[in-house]
mmCIF file of C-alpha atoms in Angstrom:
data_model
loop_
_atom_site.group_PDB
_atom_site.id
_atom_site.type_symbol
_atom_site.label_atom_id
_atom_site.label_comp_id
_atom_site.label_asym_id
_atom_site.label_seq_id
_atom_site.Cartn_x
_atom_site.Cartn_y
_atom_site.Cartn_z
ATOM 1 C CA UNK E 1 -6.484 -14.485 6.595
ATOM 2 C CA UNK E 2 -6.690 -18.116 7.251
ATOM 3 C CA UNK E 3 -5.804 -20.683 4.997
ATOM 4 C CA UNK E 4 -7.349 -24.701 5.579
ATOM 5 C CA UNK E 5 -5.232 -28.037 4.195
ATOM 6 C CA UNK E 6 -7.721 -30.363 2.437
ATOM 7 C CA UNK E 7 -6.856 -34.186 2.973
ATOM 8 C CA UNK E 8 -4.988 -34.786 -0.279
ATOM 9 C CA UNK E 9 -2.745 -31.990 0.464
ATOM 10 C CA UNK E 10 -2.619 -33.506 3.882
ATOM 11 C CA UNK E 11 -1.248 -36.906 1.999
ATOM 12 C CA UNK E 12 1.257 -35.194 0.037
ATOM 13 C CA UNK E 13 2.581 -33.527 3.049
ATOM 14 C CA UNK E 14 3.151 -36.260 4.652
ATOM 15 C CA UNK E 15 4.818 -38.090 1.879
ATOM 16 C CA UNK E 16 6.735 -35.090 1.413
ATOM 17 C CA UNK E 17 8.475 -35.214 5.201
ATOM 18 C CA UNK E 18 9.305 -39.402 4.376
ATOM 19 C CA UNK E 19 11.107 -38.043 1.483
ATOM 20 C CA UNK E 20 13.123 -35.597 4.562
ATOM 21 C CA UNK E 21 13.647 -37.753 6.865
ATOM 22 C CA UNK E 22 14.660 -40.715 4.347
ATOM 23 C CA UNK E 23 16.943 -39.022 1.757
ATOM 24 C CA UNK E 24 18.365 -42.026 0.492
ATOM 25 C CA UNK E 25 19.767 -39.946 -2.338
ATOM 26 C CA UNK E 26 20.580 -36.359 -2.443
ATOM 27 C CA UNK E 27 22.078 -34.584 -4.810
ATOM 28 C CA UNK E 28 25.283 -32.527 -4.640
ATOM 29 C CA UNK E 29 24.811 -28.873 -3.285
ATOM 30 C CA UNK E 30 26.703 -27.796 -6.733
ATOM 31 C CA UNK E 31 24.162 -28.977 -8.978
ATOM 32 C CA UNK E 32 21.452 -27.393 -6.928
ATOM 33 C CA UNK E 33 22.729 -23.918 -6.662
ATOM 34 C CA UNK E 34 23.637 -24.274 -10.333
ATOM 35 C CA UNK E 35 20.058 -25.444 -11.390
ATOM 36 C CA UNK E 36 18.671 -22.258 -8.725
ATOM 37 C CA UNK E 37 21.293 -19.538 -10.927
ATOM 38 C CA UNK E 38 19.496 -20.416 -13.656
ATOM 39 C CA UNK E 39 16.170 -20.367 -12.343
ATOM 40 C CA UNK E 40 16.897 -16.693 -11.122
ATOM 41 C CA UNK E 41 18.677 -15.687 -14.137
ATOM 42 C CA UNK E 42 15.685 -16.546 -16.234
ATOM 43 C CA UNK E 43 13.558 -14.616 -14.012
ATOM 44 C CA UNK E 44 13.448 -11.047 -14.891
ATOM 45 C CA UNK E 45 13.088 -9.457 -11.143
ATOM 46 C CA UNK E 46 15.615 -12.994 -9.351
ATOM 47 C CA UNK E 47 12.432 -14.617 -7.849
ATOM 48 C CA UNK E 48 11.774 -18.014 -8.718
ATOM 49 C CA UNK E 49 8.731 -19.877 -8.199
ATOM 50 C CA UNK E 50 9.155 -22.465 -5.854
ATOM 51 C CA UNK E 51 7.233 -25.755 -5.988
ATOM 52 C CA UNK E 52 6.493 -28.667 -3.321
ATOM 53 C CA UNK E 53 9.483 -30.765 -5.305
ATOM 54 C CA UNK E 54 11.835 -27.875 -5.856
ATOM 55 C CA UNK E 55 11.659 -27.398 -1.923
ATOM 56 C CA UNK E 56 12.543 -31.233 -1.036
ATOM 57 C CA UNK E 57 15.578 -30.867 -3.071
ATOM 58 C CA UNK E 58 16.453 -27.574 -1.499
ATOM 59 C CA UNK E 59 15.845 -29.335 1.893
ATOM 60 C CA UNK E 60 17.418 -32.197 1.387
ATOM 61 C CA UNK E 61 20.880 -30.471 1.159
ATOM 62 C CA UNK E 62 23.341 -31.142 4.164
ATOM 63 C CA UNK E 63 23.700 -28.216 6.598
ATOM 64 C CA UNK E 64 24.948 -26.332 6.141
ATOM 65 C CA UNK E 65 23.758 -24.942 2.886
ATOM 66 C CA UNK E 66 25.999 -23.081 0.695
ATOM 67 C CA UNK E 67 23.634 -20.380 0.855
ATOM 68 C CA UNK E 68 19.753 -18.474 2.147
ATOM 69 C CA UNK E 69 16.297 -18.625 0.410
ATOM 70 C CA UNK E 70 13.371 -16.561 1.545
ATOM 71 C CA UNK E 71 10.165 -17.241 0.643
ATOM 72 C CA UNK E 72 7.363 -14.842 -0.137
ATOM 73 C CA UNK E 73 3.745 -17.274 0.183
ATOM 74 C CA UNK E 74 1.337 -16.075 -1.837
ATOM 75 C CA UNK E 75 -2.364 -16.670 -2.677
ATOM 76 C CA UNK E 76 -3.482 -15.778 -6.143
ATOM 77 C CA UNK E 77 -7.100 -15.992 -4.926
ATOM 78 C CA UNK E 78 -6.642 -13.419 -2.299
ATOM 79 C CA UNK E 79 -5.261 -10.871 -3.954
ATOM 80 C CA UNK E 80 -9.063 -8.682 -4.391
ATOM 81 C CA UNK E 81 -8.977 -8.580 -0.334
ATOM 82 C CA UNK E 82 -7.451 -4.821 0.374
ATOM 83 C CA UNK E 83 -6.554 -5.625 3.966
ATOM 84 C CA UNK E 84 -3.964 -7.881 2.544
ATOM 85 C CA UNK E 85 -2.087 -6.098 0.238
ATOM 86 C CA UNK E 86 -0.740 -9.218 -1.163
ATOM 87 C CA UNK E 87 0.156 -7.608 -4.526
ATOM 88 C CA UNK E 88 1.681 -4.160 -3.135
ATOM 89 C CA UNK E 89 3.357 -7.140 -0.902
ATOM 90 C CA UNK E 90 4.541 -9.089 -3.610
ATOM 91 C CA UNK E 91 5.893 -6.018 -5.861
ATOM 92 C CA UNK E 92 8.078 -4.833 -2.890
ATOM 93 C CA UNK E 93 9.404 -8.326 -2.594
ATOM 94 C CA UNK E 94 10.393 -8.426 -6.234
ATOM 95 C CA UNK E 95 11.924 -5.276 -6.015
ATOM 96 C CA UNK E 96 14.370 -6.344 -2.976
ATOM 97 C CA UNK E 97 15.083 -9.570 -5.220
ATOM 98 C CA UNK E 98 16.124 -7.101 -8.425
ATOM 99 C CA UNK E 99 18.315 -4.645 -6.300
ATOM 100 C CA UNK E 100 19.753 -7.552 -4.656
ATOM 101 C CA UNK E 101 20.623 -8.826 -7.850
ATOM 102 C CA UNK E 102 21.890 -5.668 -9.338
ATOM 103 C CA UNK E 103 24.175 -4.234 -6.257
ATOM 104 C CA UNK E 104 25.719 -7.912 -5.606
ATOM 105 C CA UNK E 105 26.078 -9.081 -9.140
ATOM 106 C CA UNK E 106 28.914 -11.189 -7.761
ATOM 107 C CA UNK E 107 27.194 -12.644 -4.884
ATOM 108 C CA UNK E 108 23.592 -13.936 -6.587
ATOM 109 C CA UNK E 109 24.333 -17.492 -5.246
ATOM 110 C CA UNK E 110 24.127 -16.283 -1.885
ATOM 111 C CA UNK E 111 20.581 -15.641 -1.189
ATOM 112 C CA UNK E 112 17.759 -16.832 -3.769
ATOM 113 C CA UNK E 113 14.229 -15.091 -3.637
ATOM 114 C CA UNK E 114 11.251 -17.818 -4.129
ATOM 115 C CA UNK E 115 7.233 -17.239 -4.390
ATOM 116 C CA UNK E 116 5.013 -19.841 -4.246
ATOM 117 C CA UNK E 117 1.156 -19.977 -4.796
ATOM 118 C CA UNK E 118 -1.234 -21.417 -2.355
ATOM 119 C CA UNK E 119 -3.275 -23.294 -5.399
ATOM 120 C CA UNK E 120 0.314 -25.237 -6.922
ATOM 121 C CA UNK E 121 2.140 -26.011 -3.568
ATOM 122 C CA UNK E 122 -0.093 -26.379 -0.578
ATOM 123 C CA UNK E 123 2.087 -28.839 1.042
ATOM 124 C CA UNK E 124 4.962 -26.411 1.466
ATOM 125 C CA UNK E 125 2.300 -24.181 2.966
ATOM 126 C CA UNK E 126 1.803 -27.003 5.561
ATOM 127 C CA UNK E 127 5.493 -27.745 5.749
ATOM 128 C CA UNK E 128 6.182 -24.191 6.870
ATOM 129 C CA UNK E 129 3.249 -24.170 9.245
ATOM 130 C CA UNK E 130 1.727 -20.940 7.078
ATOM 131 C CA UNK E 131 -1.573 -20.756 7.906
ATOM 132 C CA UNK E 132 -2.263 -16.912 7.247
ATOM 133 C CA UNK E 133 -1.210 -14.191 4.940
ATOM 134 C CA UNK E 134 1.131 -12.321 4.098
ATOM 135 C CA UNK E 135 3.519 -14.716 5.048
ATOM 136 C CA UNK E 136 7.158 -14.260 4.497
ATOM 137 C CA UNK E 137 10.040 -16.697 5.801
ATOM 138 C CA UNK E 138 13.542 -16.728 5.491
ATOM 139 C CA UNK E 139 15.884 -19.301 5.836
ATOM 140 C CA UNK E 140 19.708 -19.730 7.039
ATOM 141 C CA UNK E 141 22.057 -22.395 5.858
ATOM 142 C CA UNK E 142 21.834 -23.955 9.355
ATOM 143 C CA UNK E 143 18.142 -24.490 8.851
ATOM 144 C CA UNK E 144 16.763 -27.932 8.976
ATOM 145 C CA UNK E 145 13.398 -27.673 10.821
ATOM 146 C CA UNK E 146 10.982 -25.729 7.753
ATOM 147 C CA UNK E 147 9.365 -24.919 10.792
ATOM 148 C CA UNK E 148 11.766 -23.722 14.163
ATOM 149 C CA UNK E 149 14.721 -23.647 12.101
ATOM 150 C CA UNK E 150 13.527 -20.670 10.150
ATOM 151 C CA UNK E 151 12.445 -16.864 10.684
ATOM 152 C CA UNK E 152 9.518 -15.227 9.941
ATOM 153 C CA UNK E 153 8.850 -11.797 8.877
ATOM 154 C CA UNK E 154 7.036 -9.736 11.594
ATOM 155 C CA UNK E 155 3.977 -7.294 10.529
ATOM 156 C CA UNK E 156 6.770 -4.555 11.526
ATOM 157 C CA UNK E 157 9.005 -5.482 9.046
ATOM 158 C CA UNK E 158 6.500 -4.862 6.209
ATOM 159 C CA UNK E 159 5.696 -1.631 7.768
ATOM 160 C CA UNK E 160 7.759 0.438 5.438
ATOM 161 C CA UNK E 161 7.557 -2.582 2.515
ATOM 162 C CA UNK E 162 10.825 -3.018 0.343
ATOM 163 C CA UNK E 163 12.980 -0.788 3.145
ATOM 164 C CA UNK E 164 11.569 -2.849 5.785
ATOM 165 C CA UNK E 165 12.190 -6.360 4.064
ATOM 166 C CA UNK E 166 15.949 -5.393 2.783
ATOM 167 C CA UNK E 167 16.729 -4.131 7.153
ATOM 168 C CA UNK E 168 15.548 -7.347 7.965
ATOM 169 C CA UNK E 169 17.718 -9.146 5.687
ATOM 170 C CA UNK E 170 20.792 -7.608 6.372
ATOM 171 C CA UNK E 171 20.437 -8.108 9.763
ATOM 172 C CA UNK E 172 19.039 -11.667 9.581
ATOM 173 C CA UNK E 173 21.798 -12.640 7.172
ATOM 174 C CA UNK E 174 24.517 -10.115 6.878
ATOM 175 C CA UNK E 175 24.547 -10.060 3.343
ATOM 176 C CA UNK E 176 24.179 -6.720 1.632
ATOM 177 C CA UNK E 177 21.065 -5.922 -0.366
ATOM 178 C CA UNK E 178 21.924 -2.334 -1.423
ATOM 179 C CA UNK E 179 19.900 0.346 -2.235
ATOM 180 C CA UNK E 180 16.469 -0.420 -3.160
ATOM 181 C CA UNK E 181 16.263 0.105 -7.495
ATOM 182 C CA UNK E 182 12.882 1.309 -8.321
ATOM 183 C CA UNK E 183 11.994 1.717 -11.980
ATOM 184 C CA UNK E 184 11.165 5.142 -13.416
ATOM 185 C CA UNK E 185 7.792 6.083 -13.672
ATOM 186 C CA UNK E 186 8.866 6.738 -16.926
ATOM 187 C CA UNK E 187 10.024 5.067 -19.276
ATOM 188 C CA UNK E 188 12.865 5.815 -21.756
ATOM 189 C CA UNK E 189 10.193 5.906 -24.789
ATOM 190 C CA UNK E 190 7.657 7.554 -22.958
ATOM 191 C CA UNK E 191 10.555 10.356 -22.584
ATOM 192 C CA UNK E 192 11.717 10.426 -25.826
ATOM 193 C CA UNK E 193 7.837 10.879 -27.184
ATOM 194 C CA UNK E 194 7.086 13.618 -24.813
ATOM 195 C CA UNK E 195 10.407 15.183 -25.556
ATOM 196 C CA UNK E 196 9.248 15.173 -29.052
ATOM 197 C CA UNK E 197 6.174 16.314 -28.882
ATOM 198 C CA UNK E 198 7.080 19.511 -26.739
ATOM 199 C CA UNK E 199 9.769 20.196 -29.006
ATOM 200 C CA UNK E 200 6.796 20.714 -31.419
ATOM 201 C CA UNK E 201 4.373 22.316 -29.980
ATOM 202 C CA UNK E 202 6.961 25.329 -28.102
ATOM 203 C CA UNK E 203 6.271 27.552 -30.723
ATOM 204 C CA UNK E 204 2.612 27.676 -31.010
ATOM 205 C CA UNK E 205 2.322 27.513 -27.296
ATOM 206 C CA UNK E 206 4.766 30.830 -27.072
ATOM 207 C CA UNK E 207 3.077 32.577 -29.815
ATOM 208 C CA UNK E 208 -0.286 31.941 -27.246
ATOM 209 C CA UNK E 209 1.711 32.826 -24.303
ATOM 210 C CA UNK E 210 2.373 36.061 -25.866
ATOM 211 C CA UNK E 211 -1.041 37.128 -27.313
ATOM 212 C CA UNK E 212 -2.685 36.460 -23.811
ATOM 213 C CA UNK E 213 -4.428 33.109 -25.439
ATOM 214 C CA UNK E 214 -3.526 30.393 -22.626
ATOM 215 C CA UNK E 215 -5.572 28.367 -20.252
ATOM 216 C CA UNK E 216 -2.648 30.282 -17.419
ATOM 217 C CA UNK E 217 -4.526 33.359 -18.453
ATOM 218 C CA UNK E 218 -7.948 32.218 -17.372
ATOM 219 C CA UNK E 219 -8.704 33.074 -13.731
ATOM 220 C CA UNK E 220 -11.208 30.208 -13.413
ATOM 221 C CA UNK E 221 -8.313 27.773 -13.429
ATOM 222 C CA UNK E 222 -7.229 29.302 -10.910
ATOM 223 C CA UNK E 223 -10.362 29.466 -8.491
ATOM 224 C CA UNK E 224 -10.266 25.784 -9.302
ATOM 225 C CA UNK E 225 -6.459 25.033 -8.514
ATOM 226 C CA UNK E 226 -7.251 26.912 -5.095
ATOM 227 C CA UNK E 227 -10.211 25.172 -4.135
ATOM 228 C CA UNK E 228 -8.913 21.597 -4.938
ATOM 229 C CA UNK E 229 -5.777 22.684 -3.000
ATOM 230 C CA UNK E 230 -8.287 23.228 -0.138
ATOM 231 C CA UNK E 231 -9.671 19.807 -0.268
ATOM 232 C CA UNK E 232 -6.884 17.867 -0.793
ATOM 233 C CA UNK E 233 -5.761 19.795 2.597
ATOM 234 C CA UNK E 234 -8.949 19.343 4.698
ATOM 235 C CA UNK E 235 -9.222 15.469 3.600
ATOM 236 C CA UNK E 236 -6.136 13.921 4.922
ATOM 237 C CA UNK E 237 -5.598 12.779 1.016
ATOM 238 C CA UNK E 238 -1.831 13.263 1.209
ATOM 239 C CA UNK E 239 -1.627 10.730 4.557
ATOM 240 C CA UNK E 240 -4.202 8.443 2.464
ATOM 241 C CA UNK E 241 -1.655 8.455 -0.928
ATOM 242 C CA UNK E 242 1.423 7.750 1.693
ATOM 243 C CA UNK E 243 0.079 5.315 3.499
ATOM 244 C CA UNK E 244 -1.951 3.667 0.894
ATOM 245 C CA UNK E 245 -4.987 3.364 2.823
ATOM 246 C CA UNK E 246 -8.339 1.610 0.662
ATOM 247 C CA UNK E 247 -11.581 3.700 0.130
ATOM 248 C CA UNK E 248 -13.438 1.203 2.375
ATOM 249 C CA UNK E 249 -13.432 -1.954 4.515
ATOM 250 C CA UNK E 250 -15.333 -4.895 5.277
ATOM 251 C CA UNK E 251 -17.248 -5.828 8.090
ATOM 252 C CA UNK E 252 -15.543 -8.423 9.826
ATOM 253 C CA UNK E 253 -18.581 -9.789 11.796
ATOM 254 C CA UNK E 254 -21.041 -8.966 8.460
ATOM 255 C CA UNK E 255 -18.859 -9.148 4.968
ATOM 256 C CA UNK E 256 -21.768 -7.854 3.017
ATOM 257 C CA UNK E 257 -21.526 -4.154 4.819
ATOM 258 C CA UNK E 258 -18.737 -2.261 4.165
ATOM 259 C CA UNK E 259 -17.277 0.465 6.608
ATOM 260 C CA UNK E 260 -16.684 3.886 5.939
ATOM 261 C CA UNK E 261 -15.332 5.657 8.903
ATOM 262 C CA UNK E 262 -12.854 3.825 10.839
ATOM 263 C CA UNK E 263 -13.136 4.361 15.089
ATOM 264 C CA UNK E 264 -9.822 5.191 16.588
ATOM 265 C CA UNK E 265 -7.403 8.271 16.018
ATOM 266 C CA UNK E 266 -3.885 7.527 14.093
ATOM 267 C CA UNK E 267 -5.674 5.979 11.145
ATOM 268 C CA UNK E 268 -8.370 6.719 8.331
ATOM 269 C CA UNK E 269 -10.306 5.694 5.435
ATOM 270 C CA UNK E 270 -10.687 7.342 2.164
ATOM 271 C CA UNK E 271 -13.953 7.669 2.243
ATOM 272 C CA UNK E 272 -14.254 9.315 5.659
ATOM 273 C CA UNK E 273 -11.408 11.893 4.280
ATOM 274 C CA UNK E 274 -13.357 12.530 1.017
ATOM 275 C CA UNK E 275 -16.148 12.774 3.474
ATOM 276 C CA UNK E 276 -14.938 15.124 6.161
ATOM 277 C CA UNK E 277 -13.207 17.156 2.963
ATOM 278 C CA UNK E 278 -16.394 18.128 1.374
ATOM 279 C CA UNK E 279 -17.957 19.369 4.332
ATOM 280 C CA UNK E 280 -15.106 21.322 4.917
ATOM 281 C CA UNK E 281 -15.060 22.544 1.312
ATOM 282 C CA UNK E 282 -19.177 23.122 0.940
ATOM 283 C CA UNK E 283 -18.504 25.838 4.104
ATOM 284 C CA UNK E 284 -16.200 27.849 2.431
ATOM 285 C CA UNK E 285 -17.938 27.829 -0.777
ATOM 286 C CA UNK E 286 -20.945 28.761 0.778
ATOM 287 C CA UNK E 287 -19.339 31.256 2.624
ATOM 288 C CA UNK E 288 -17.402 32.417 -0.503
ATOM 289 C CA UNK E 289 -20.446 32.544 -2.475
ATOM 290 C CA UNK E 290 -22.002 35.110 0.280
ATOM 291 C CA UNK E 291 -19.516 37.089 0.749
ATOM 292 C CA UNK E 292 -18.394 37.322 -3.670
ATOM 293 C CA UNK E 293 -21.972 36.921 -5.188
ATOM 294 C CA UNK E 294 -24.967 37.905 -3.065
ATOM 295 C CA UNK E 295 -23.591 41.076 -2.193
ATOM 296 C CA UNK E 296 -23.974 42.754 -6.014
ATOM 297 C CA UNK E 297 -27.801 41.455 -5.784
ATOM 298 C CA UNK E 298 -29.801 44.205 -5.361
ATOM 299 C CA UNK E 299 -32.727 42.745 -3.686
ATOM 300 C CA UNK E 300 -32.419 43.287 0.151
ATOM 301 C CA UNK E 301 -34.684 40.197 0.815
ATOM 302 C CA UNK E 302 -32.990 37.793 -1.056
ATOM 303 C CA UNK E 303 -29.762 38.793 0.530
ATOM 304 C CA UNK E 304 -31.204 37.810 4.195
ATOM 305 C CA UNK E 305 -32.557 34.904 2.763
ATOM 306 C CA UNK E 306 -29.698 33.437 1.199
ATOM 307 C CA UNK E 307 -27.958 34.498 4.723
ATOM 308 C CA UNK E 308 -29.720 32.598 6.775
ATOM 309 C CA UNK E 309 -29.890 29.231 4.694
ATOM 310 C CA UNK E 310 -26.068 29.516 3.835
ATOM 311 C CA UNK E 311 -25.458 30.219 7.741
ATOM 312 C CA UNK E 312 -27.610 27.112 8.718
ATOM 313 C CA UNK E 313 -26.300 24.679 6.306
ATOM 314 C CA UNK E 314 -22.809 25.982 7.795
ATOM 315 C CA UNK E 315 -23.474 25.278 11.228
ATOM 316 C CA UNK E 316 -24.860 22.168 9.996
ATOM 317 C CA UNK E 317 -21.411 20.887 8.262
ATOM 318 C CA UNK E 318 -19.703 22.097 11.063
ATOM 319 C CA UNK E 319 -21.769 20.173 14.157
ATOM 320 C CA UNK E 320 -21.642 17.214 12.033
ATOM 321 C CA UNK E 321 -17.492 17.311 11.460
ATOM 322 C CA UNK E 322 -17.685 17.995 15.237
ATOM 323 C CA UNK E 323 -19.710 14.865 16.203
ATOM 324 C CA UNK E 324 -17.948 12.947 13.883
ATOM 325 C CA UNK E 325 -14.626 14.057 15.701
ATOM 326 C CA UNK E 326 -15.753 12.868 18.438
ATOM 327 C CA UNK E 327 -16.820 9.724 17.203
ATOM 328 C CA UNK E 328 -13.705 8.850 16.209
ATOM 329 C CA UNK E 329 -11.512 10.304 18.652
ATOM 330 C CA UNK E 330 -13.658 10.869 21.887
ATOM 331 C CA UNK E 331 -12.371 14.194 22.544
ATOM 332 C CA UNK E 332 -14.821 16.916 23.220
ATOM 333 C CA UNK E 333 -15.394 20.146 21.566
ATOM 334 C CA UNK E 334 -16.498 22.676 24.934
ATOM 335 C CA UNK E 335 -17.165 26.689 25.139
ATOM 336 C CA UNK E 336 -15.964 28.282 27.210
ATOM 337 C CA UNK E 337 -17.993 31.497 28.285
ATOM 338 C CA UNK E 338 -16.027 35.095 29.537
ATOM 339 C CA UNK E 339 -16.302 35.264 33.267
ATOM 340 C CA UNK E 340 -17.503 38.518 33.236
ATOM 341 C CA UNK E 341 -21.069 36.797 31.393
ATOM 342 C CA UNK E 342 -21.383 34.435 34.465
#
């Protein structure tokens, strides 16, 4: 996504860089990391939020610095766009900053974590030459250009998000980030309620076990676990979930259409899963329903006729998953006759 500098921010940009190159004072590195330990220690995840003055002074240091900064750039107006993923971005970020924090608890100083927002500090947007998202930077003590001094976080390194972004510190910087921390989904309340309330209700639900009164005794549960099991199968939900893929996208060329199947193998939406699933799913209840129901129906007629229409919408479901295949992938499906019928 590409970001635009109005003139103002232009301006400030520019009398940002005087400020650089001048430096008649700077202040003493001491006071600076001092000031950023506080920063992060009053942040509960370690990031700080970085502003266009909070950068000079960080810049203004003499190289080399007593320590790295990386710097996640962030829109707040961008986050609704889903091919972004600014704010799955952003968590991951915040949880490298935390486990950083907690495995090096002697070693904070050493690297500080900043975001800043697009709207509050546009001219450190221009001074790091960010002019698309996501945008991540890092950089080294040595590091006096914003700009060829520093190094930027390749698409491949967000790849597998919080994993990705701790590799590429450790090699970038040799520090140790640790294992990544992720909080429990949870929480030590949440436990303690549920604990409570199953503590309570064990009786009654043996007593109901035991008589034969349960929703595990109902066979329709069942039918319905087994058929959802199917789906989630057929739909390619499970590659969805892990790869976090959106429902939908929008047209590049046209952003008032939206696309639901995406062309090229290796890669789908959730809507062409949920679509491809329920054909899938409508053939095998269709056939079910044949093969379970009509046959107790007395009336010979009805039988054939409920045949033929379940058999054509089945064919139908089919050709259409087939062309669709296709579609995406370009492969063919072909018959191939006996030779003997030749």
């Amino acid at each position: 996504m590409a970001l635009s500098l109005s003139p103002n921010n232009a301006a400030a940009l520019l009398c940002l860089l005087s400020l650089l190159t001048h430096n008649a004072v700077s202040l003493p590195p001491d006071s600076i990391v001092s000031d950023l330990s506080t920063l992060q220690s009053e942040s509960p995840s370690g990031v700080i939020r970085l502003t266009d003055a909070l950068l000079h002074r960080i810049l203004s240091l003499p190289t080399p610095r007593p320590f790295h900064f990386i710097i996640f750039f962030d829109a707040q107006k961008l986050h609704s766009n889903p091919q972004l993923s600014l704010p799955t971005l952003k968590s991951e970020f915040t949880l490298v900053s935390s486990s950083f924090l907690s495995n090096n608890p002697h070693n904070k100083s050493d690297l500080f974590f900043f975001d800043v927002e697009l709207e509050e500090s546009r001219a450190s947007f221009a001074l790091a030459g960010v002019n698309s998202l996501p945008h991540i930077r890092l950089f080294p003590p040595s590091a006096n250009d914003p700009i060829t001094d520093s190094i930027k976080m390749e698409a491949s390194d967000l790849s597998g998000v919080a994993t990705s972004m701790a590799e590429f510190i450790v090699s970038r910087t040799n520090l140790p980030v640790g294992p990544i921390v992720r909080p429990p989904i949870i929480s030590r309340t949440q436990i303690i309620i549920l604990t409570t309330i199953i503590l309570i209700s064990a009786p009654f639900l043996i007593k109901k076990l035991i008589s034969g009164n349960t929703i595990l005794h109902e066979k329709s549960i069942y039918m319905a676990g087994a058929i959802f099991v199917y789906f989630f199968s057929v739909s390619g939900a499970m590659f969805n979930i892990i790869r976090k893929m959106p429902m939908v996208l929008l047209d590049r060329n046209d952003p008032m259409k939206m696309v639901f199947f995406y062309r090229g193998s290796g890669m789908q939406l959730g809507a062409e899963g949920f679509t491809i699933g329920s054909l899938f799913t409508m053939v095998g209840l269709l056939l079910a329903f044949q093969c379970h129901v009509m046959v107790r129906v007395k009336n010979r007629k009805l039988q054939r006729l409920t045949m033929i229409v379940i058999l054509f919408l089945s064919v139908l479901a089919v050709k259409k998953v087939i062309l669709l295949n296709n579609w995406k992938t370009g492969y063919r499906v072909r018959a191939y006759w006996p030779s003997r019928w030749r």
